[in-house]
């Protein structure tokens, strides 16, 4: 089976658990709004990382399903709120939650996913001390995600952002949830603190690589594949690493922070970023983070699940969207 097949095989169980643990209950519109993005699909990479981490240390899928669901709900909570803050109207090729239920409804939908994630995580059957550790990890992760989002918003108000600041933002906004998924899976699977920490580092590093490559895709992937407007980071004035590197080279981009642009203007900006080497710079840096993350899996014995975790790392920088 391919990596995608293996992820889908586990996603079926995750989706079934979501239906069981997060049913559409009164008030129905709240839960429809909460489940809208969850039901739209998504890659389910974070729950896959959690499940595979548990399996790689000798546990089984069913014992960690509530934790996998919790991580997926936290991820979707961040997406709903991100779309409101970034004023993005499309997510996964569909209207964003706030476009259907309004900003107030979307905020409540996100808050519901956030609170339900902890309720569901508490349903894991495991040693109380390990469950408590996992609750602590996820709560701190949510705080870091908020810190990362705040930094991202702050960067839009600034003329200059350093590469180190960008990496700190990406680590908090994106990679900490991959780190949490890997560590929670390992801990619930019975791993030692040393192994769990190594898996956490694996998640952190591949998460940074994932976001860097995501910024590349925003520039080069077709809109129908990406599921959102191509070049939206440019138009929104986001200081991605591509933009930071280009600005350090003295490059000027007319559409940066403009809000909207024609296809021709976007194409021209991407051409400039390609020719100055900024897109390749970020792509190559993403690869280096992925390779560093893969090395952290040396703590695991060879097994099919370890191989799949290595494949997920590679997928981060080979995916099309």
CSV table of N, CA, C and O in Angstrom, one decimal, residues 156-258:
chain,number,residue,atom,x,y,z
A,156,UNK,N,2.5,41.4,9.8
A,156,UNK,CA,1.8,42.1,8.7
A,156,UNK,C,1.8,43.6,8.9
A,156,UNK,O,1.7,44.4,8.0
A,157,UNK,N,2.0,44.1,10.2
A,157,UNK,CA,2.0,45.5,10.5
A,157,UNK,C,3.4,46.1,10.5
A,157,UNK,O,3.6,47.3,10.7
A,158,UNK,N,4.4,45.2,10.2
A,158,UNK,CA,5.8,45.6,10.2
A,158,UNK,C,6.4,45.7,8.8
A,158,UNK,O,6.0,44.9,8.0
A,159,UNK,N,7.4,46.5,8.7
A,159,UNK,CA,8.0,46.6,7.4
A,159,UNK,C,9.1,45.6,7.2
A,159,UNK,O,9.4,45.2,6.1
A,160,UNK,N,9.7,45.2,8.3
A,160,UNK,CA,10.8,44.2,8.3
A,160,UNK,C,10.7,43.1,9.3
A,160,UNK,O,10.3,43.4,10.5
A,161,UNK,N,10.9,41.9,8.9
A,161,UNK,CA,10.8,40.7,9.7
A,161,UNK,C,12.1,39.9,9.5
A,161,UNK,O,12.5,39.7,8.3
A,162,UNK,N,12.8,39.4,10.5
A,162,UNK,CA,14.0,38.6,10.3
A,162,UNK,C,13.7,37.2,10.0
A,162,UNK,O,12.6,36.7,10.3
A,163,UNK,N,14.6,36.5,9.4
A,163,UNK,CA,14.4,35.0,9.2
A,163,UNK,C,14.2,34.3,10.5
A,163,UNK,O,13.4,33.3,10.5
A,164,UNK,N,15.0,34.7,11.5
A,164,UNK,CA,14.9,34.0,12.8
A,164,UNK,C,13.5,34.2,13.4
A,164,UNK,O,12.9,33.2,14.0
A,165,UNK,N,12.9,35.4,13.3
A,165,UNK,CA,11.6,35.7,13.8
A,165,UNK,C,10.5,34.8,13.0
A,165,UNK,O,9.6,34.3,13.6
A,166,UNK,N,10.7,34.7,11.7
A,166,UNK,CA,9.8,33.9,10.9
A,166,UNK,C,9.8,32.5,11.4
A,166,UNK,O,8.7,31.9,11.5
A,167,UNK,N,11.0,31.9,11.6
A,167,UNK,CA,11.1,30.5,12.0
A,167,UNK,C,10.4,30.3,13.3
A,167,UNK,O,9.8,29.3,13.6
A,168,UNK,N,10.6,31.2,14.3
A,168,UNK,CA,10.0,31.2,15.6
A,168,UNK,C,8.4,31.2,15.4
A,168,UNK,O,7.7,30.4,16.0
A,169,UNK,N,7.9,32.0,14.5
A,169,UNK,CA,6.5,32.1,14.3
A,169,UNK,C,6.0,30.8,13.7
A,169,UNK,O,5.0,30.3,14.2
A,170,UNK,N,6.7,30.3,12.7
A,170,UNK,CA,6.2,29.0,12.1
A,170,UNK,C,6.2,27.9,13.1
A,170,UNK,O,5.3,27.0,13.1
A,171,UNK,N,7.3,27.8,13.9
A,171,UNK,CA,7.4,26.7,14.9
A,171,UNK,C,6.2,26.8,15.8
A,171,UNK,O,5.6,25.7,16.1
A,172,UNK,N,5.8,28.0,16.2
A,172,UNK,CA,4.7,28.1,17.2
A,172,UNK,C,3.3,27.9,16.5
A,172,UNK,O,2.4,27.2,17.0
A,173,UNK,N,3.2,28.5,15.3
A,173,UNK,CA,1.9,28.5,14.6
A,173,UNK,C,1.5,27.1,14.0
A,173,UNK,O,0.4,26.7,14.0
A,174,UNK,N,2.6,26.4,13.5
A,174,UNK,CA,2.3,25.2,12.7
A,174,UNK,C,3.0,24.0,13.3
A,174,UNK,O,2.3,22.9,13.5
A,175,UNK,N,4.3,24.0,13.6
A,175,UNK,CA,5.0,22.8,13.9
A,175,UNK,C,4.7,22.2,15.3
A,175,UNK,O,4.8,21.0,15.5
A,176,UNK,N,4.3,23.1,16.2
A,176,UNK,CA,4.1,22.5,17.6
A,176,UNK,C,2.9,21.5,17.6
A,176,UNK,O,3.0,20.6,18.5
A,177,UNK,N,2.0,21.6,16.7
A,177,UNK,CA,0.9,20.6,16.7
A,177,UNK,C,1.4,19.3,16.2
A,177,UNK,O,0.9,18.2,16.7
A,178,UNK,N,2.3,19.3,15.2
A,178,UNK,CA,2.9,18.0,14.8
A,178,UNK,C,3.7,17.4,15.9
A,178,UNK,O,3.7,16.2,16.1
A,179,UNK,N,4.5,18.3,16.6
A,179,UNK,CA,5.3,17.8,17.7
A,179,UNK,C,4.4,17.2,18.8
A,179,UNK,O,4.7,16.1,19.3
A,180,UNK,N,3.3,17.9,19.1
A,180,UNK,CA,2.4,17.4,20.1
A,180,UNK,C,1.8,16.0,19.7
A,180,UNK,O,1.7,15.1,20.5
A,181,UNK,N,1.4,15.9,18.4
A,181,UNK,CA,0.8,14.7,17.9
A,181,UNK,C,1.8,13.5,18.1
A,181,UNK,O,1.4,12.4,18.6
A,182,UNK,N,3.0,13.7,17.7
A,182,UNK,CA,4.0,12.6,17.8
A,182,UNK,C,4.3,12.3,19.2
A,182,UNK,O,4.4,11.1,19.6
A,183,UNK,N,4.4,13.3,20.1
A,183,UNK,CA,4.8,13.0,21.5
A,183,UNK,C,3.6,12.4,22.2
A,183,UNK,O,3.8,11.4,23.0
A,184,UNK,N,2.4,12.9,22.0
A,184,UNK,CA,1.2,12.3,22.6
A,184,UNK,C,1.0,10.8,22.2
A,184,UNK,O,0.8,9.9,23.0
A,185,UNK,N,1.2,10.5,20.9
A,185,UNK,CA,1.1,9.2,20.4
A,185,UNK,C,2.1,8.3,21.1
A,185,UNK,O,1.8,7.1,21.5
A,186,UNK,N,3.4,8.8,21.2
A,186,UNK,CA,4.4,8.0,21.8
A,186,UNK,C,4.2,7.7,23.3
A,186,UNK,O,4.3,6.6,23.8
A,187,UNK,N,3.7,8.8,24.0
A,187,UNK,CA,3.5,8.6,25.4
A,187,UNK,C,2.3,7.6,25.7
A,187,UNK,O,2.4,6.8,26.6
A,188,UNK,N,1.3,7.8,24.9
A,188,UNK,CA,0.1,6.9,25.1
A,188,UNK,C,0.5,5.5,24.7
A,188,UNK,O,-0.2,4.5,25.2
A,189,UNK,N,1.4,5.4,23.8
A,189,UNK,CA,1.9,4.0,23.4
A,189,UNK,C,2.8,3.4,24.3
A,189,UNK,O,3.2,2.2,24.1
A,190,UNK,N,3.2,4.1,25.4
A,190,UNK,CA,4.1,3.5,26.4
A,190,UNK,C,5.5,3.8,26.3
A,190,UNK,O,6.4,3.2,27.0
A,191,UNK,N,5.9,4.7,25.4
A,191,UNK,CA,7.3,5.0,25.2
A,191,UNK,C,7.9,5.7,26.4
A,191,UNK,O,7.2,6.4,27.2
A,192,UNK,N,9.2,5.6,26.5
A,192,UNK,CA,10.0,6.4,27.5
A,192,UNK,C,10.0,7.9,27.2
A,192,UNK,O,9.7,8.3,26.1
A,193,UNK,N,10.3,8.7,28.2
A,193,UNK,CA,10.3,10.1,28.0
A,193,UNK,C,11.4,10.5,26.9
A,193,UNK,O,11.1,11.4,26.1
A,194,UNK,N,12.5,9.7,26.9
A,194,UNK,CA,13.5,10.0,25.9
A,194,UNK,C,13.0,9.8,24.5
A,194,UNK,O,13.2,10.6,23.6
A,195,UNK,N,12.3,8.7,24.3
A,195,UNK,CA,11.8,8.3,22.9
A,195,UNK,C,10.7,9.3,22.6
A,195,UNK,O,10.6,9.8,21.4
A,196,UNK,N,9.8,9.6,23.5
A,196,UNK,CA,8.7,10.6,23.3
A,196,UNK,C,9.3,11.9,22.9
A,196,UNK,O,8.7,12.6,22.0
A,197,UNK,N,10.4,12.4,23.5
A,197,UNK,CA,11.0,13.7,23.2
A,197,UNK,C,11.6,13.7,21.8
A,197,UNK,O,11.5,14.7,21.1
A,198,UNK,N,12.2,12.6,21.4
A,198,UNK,CA,12.8,12.5,20.1
A,198,UNK,C,11.7,12.5,19.0
A,198,UNK,O,11.8,13.2,18.0
A,199,UNK,N,10.6,11.9,19.3
A,199,UNK,CA,9.4,11.9,18.4
A,199,UNK,C,8.8,13.3,18.3
A,199,UNK,O,8.4,13.8,17.3
A,200,UNK,N,8.8,14.0,19.5
A,200,UNK,CA,8.4,15.4,19.5
A,200,UNK,C,9.3,16.3,18.6
A,200,UNK,O,8.7,17.1,17.8
A,201,UNK,N,10.6,16.1,18.7
A,201,UNK,CA,11.5,16.8,17.8
A,201,UNK,C,11.3,16.5,16.3
A,201,UNK,O,11.4,17.4,15.5
A,202,UNK,N,11.0,15.2,16.1
A,202,UNK,CA,10.7,14.8,14.7
A,202,UNK,C,9.5,15.6,14.2
A,202,UNK,O,9.5,16.2,13.1
A,203,UNK,N,8.4,15.7,15.0
A,203,UNK,CA,7.2,16.5,14.6
A,203,UNK,C,7.5,17.9,14.5
A,203,UNK,O,7.0,18.6,13.5
A,204,UNK,N,8.3,18.5,15.4
A,204,UNK,CA,8.6,19.9,15.3
A,204,UNK,C,9.4,20.3,14.0
A,204,UNK,O,9.0,21.2,13.3
A,205,UNK,N,10.3,19.5,13.7
A,205,UNK,CA,11.2,19.8,12.5
A,205,UNK,C,10.4,19.6,11.2
A,205,UNK,O,10.5,20.4,10.3
A,206,UNK,N,9.7,18.5,11.1
A,206,UNK,CA,9.0,18.3,9.9
A,206,UNK,C,7.8,19.3,9.7
A,206,UNK,O,7.4,19.6,8.6
A,207,UNK,N,7.3,19.8,10.9
A,207,UNK,CA,6.3,20.8,10.8
A,207,UNK,C,6.8,22.1,10.3
A,207,UNK,O,6.1,22.8,9.5
A,208,UNK,N,8.0,22.5,10.7
A,208,UNK,CA,8.6,23.7,10.1
A,208,UNK,C,8.9,23.5,8.6
A,208,UNK,O,8.5,24.4,7.8
A,209,UNK,N,9.4,22.3,8.2
A,209,UNK,CA,9.5,22.0,6.8
A,209,UNK,C,8.2,22.1,6.0
A,209,UNK,O,8.1,22.6,4.9
A,210,UNK,N,7.2,21.6,6.7
A,210,UNK,CA,5.8,21.6,6.1
A,210,UNK,C,5.4,23.0,5.8
A,210,UNK,O,4.9,23.3,4.7
A,211,UNK,N,5.5,23.9,6.8
A,211,UNK,CA,5.0,25.3,6.6
A,211,UNK,C,5.9,26.0,5.5
A,211,UNK,O,5.3,26.8,4.7
A,212,UNK,N,7.2,25.8,5.5
A,212,UNK,CA,8.0,26.4,4.5
A,212,UNK,C,7.6,26.0,3.1
A,212,UNK,O,7.5,26.8,2.2
A,213,UNK,N,7.3,24.7,3.0
A,213,UNK,CA,6.9,24.2,1.7
A,213,UNK,C,5.5,24.7,1.3
A,213,UNK,O,5.2,24.9,0.2
A,214,UNK,N,4.7,24.9,2.4
A,214,UNK,CA,3.3,25.4,2.1
A,214,UNK,C,3.4,26.8,1.5
A,214,UNK,O,2.6,27.2,0.7
A,215,UNK,N,4.4,27.6,2.0
A,215,UNK,CA,4.6,28.9,1.5
A,215,UNK,C,5.1,28.9,0.0
A,215,UNK,O,4.7,29.7,-0.8
A,216,UNK,N,5.8,27.8,-0.3
A,216,UNK,CA,6.2,27.6,-1.7
A,216,UNK,C,5.0,27.3,-2.6
A,216,UNK,O,4.8,27.9,-3.6
A,217,UNK,N,4.2,26.4,-2.1
A,217,UNK,CA,3.0,26.0,-2.8
A,217,UNK,C,2.1,27.2,-3.0
A,217,UNK,O,1.4,27.3,-4.1
A,218,UNK,N,2.0,28.1,-2.1
A,218,UNK,CA,1.1,29.3,-2.2
A,218,UNK,C,1.5,30.1,-3.4
A,218,UNK,O,0.7,30.7,-4.1
A,219,UNK,N,2.8,30.0,-3.8
A,219,UNK,CA,3.3,30.7,-5.0
A,219,UNK,C,3.1,30.0,-6.3
A,219,UNK,O,2.9,30.6,-7.3
A,220,UNK,N,3.3,28.7,-6.2
A,220,UNK,CA,3.5,27.9,-7.5
A,220,UNK,C,2.3,26.9,-7.8
A,220,UNK,O,2.2,26.5,-9.0
A,221,UNK,N,1.5,26.6,-6.8
A,221,UNK,CA,0.5,25.6,-7.1
A,221,UNK,C,-0.8,26.3,-7.7
A,221,UNK,O,-1.1,27.4,-7.3
A,222,UNK,N,-1.4,25.6,-8.7
A,222,UNK,CA,-2.6,26.2,-9.3
A,222,UNK,C,-3.7,26.3,-8.3
A,222,UNK,O,-3.8,25.5,-7.4
A,223,UNK,N,-4.6,27.3,-8.4
A,223,UNK,CA,-5.7,27.5,-7.5
A,223,UNK,C,-6.6,26.4,-7.3
A,223,UNK,O,-7.0,26.0,-6.2
A,224,UNK,N,-6.9,25.7,-8.5
A,224,UNK,CA,-7.8,24.5,-8.4
A,224,UNK,C,-7.2,23.4,-7.6
A,224,UNK,O,-8.0,22.5,-7.1
A,225,UNK,N,-5.9,23.3,-7.6
A,225,UNK,CA,-5.2,22.3,-6.8
A,225,UNK,C,-5.1,22.7,-5.3
A,225,UNK,O,-5.3,21.9,-4.4
A,226,UNK,N,-4.7,24.0,-5.2
A,226,UNK,CA,-4.4,24.5,-3.8
A,226,UNK,C,-5.7,24.7,-3.0
A,226,UNK,O,-5.6,24.5,-1.8
A,227,UNK,N,-6.8,24.9,-3.6
A,227,UNK,CA,-8.1,25.1,-2.9
A,227,UNK,C,-8.2,26.5,-2.3
A,227,UNK,O,-9.1,26.7,-1.5
A,228,UNK,N,-7.4,27.4,-2.7
A,228,UNK,CA,-7.5,28.8,-2.3
A,228,UNK,C,-6.8,29.7,-3.3
A,228,UNK,O,-6.2,29.2,-4.3
A,229,UNK,N,-6.9,31.0,-3.2
A,229,UNK,CA,-6.4,31.9,-4.2
A,229,UNK,C,-4.9,31.8,-4.2
A,229,UNK,O,-4.2,31.9,-3.2
A,230,UNK,N,-4.3,31.6,-5.4
A,230,UNK,CA,-2.8,31.5,-5.6
A,230,UNK,C,-2.2,32.9,-5.3
A,230,UNK,O,-2.7,33.9,-5.7
A,231,UNK,N,-1.1,32.9,-4.5
A,231,UNK,CA,-0.4,34.1,-4.2
A,231,UNK,C,-1.1,34.9,-3.1
A,231,UNK,O,-0.8,36.1,-3.0
A,232,UNK,N,-2.0,34.3,-2.4
A,232,UNK,CA,-2.7,35.0,-1.4
A,232,UNK,C,-1.8,35.6,-0.3
A,232,UNK,O,-2.0,36.7,0.2
A,233,UNK,N,-0.7,34.9,0.0
A,233,UNK,CA,0.2,35.4,1.0
A,233,UNK,C,0.8,36.7,0.6
A,233,UNK,O,1.0,37.6,1.4
A,234,UNK,N,1.1,36.8,-0.7
A,234,UNK,CA,1.7,38.0,-1.3
A,234,UNK,C,0.7,39.2,-1.1
A,234,UNK,O,1.1,40.3,-0.7
A,235,UNK,N,-0.5,39.0,-1.6
A,235,UNK,CA,-1.5,40.0,-1.6
A,235,UNK,C,-1.9,40.5,-0.2
A,235,UNK,O,-2.2,41.6,0.0
A,236,UNK,N,-1.8,39.5,0.8
A,236,UNK,CA,-2.2,39.9,2.2
A,236,UNK,C,-1.0,40.5,2.9
A,236,UNK,O,-1.2,41.0,4.0
A,237,UNK,N,0.2,40.6,2.2
A,237,UNK,CA,1.3,41.2,2.9
A,237,UNK,C,2.0,40.4,3.9
A,237,UNK,O,2.5,40.9,4.9
A,238,UNK,N,1.9,39.1,3.8
A,238,UNK,CA,2.5,38.2,4.7
A,238,UNK,C,4.0,38.1,4.5
A,238,UNK,O,4.5,37.8,3.4
A,239,UNK,N,4.8,38.2,5.6
A,239,UNK,CA,6.2,38.1,5.6
A,239,UNK,C,6.6,36.6,5.7
A,239,UNK,O,7.1,36.2,6.7
A,240,UNK,N,6.4,35.9,4.6
A,240,UNK,CA,6.9,34.5,4.6
A,240,UNK,C,8.4,34.5,4.3
A,240,UNK,O,9.0,35.6,4.0
A,241,UNK,N,9.0,33.4,4.5
A,241,UNK,CA,10.5,33.4,4.4
A,241,UNK,C,10.9,33.7,2.9
A,241,UNK,O,11.9,34.3,2.7
A,242,UNK,N,10.0,33.4,2.0
A,242,UNK,CA,10.3,33.7,0.6
A,242,UNK,C,10.4,35.2,0.4
A,242,UNK,O,11.3,35.8,-0.2
A,243,UNK,N,9.4,35.9,1.0
A,243,UNK,CA,9.4,37.4,0.9
A,243,UNK,C,10.5,38.0,1.7
A,243,UNK,O,11.2,38.9,1.2
A,244,UNK,N,10.8,37.5,2.9
A,244,UNK,CA,11.9,38.0,3.7
A,244,UNK,C,13.2,37.9,2.9
A,244,UNK,O,14.0,38.9,2.9
A,245,UNK,N,13.5,36.7,2.3
A,245,UNK,CA,14.7,36.5,1.6
A,245,UNK,C,14.8,37.5,0.4
A,245,UNK,O,15.8,38.1,0.1
A,246,UNK,N,13.6,37.6,-0.3
A,246,UNK,CA,13.6,38.5,-1.5
A,246,UNK,C,13.9,40.0,-1.1
A,246,UNK,O,14.6,40.7,-1.8
A,247,UNK,N,13.2,40.4,0.0
A,247,UNK,CA,13.4,41.8,0.4
A,247,UNK,C,14.9,42.0,0.8
A,247,UNK,O,15.4,43.1,0.6
A,248,UNK,N,15.5,41.0,1.4
A,248,UNK,CA,16.9,41.2,1.8
A,248,UNK,C,17.8,41.3,0.6
A,248,UNK,O,18.9,41.9,0.7
A,249,UNK,N,17.3,40.8,-0.5
A,249,UNK,CA,18.1,40.9,-1.8
A,249,UNK,C,17.7,42.2,-2.6
A,249,UNK,O,18.2,42.4,-3.7
A,250,UNK,N,16.8,43.0,-2.0
A,250,UNK,CA,16.5,44.3,-2.6
A,250,UNK,C,15.4,44.2,-3.6
A,250,UNK,O,15.1,45.1,-4.4
A,251,UNK,N,14.7,43.0,-3.7
A,251,UNK,CA,13.6,42.8,-4.6
A,251,UNK,C,12.4,43.7,-4.3
A,251,UNK,O,12.0,43.8,-3.1
A,252,UNK,N,11.7,44.2,-5.3
A,252,UNK,CA,10.5,45.0,-5.0
A,252,UNK,C,9.3,44.2,-5.7
A,252,UNK,O,9.4,43.7,-6.8
A,253,UNK,N,8.2,44.1,-4.9
A,253,UNK,CA,7.0,43.4,-5.4
A,253,UNK,C,5.8,44.3,-5.3
A,253,UNK,O,5.4,44.7,-4.2
A,254,UNK,N,5.3,44.7,-6.4
A,254,UNK,CA,4.2,45.7,-6.5
A,254,UNK,C,2.9,45.2,-5.8
A,254,UNK,O,2.1,46.0,-5.2
A,255,UNK,N,2.7,43.9,-5.8
A,255,UNK,CA,1.4,43.4,-5.3
A,255,UNK,C,1.5,43.0,-3.8
A,255,UNK,O,0.5,42.6,-3.2
A,256,UNK,N,2.6,43.2,-3.2
A,256,UNK,CA,2.8,42.8,-1.8
A,256,UNK,C,1.9,43.7,-0.9
A,256,UNK,O,2.0,44.9,-0.9
A,257,UNK,N,1.0,43.1,-0.2
A,257,UNK,CA,0.0,43.8,0.6
A,257,UNK,C,-1.0,44.6,-0.1
A,257,UNK,O,-1.8,45.4,0.5
A,258,UNK,N,-1.2,44.3,-1.4
A,258,UNK,CA,-2.2,45.1,-2.2
A,258,UNK,C,-3.6,44.6,-1.9
A,258,UNK,O,-4.5,45.4,-2.2
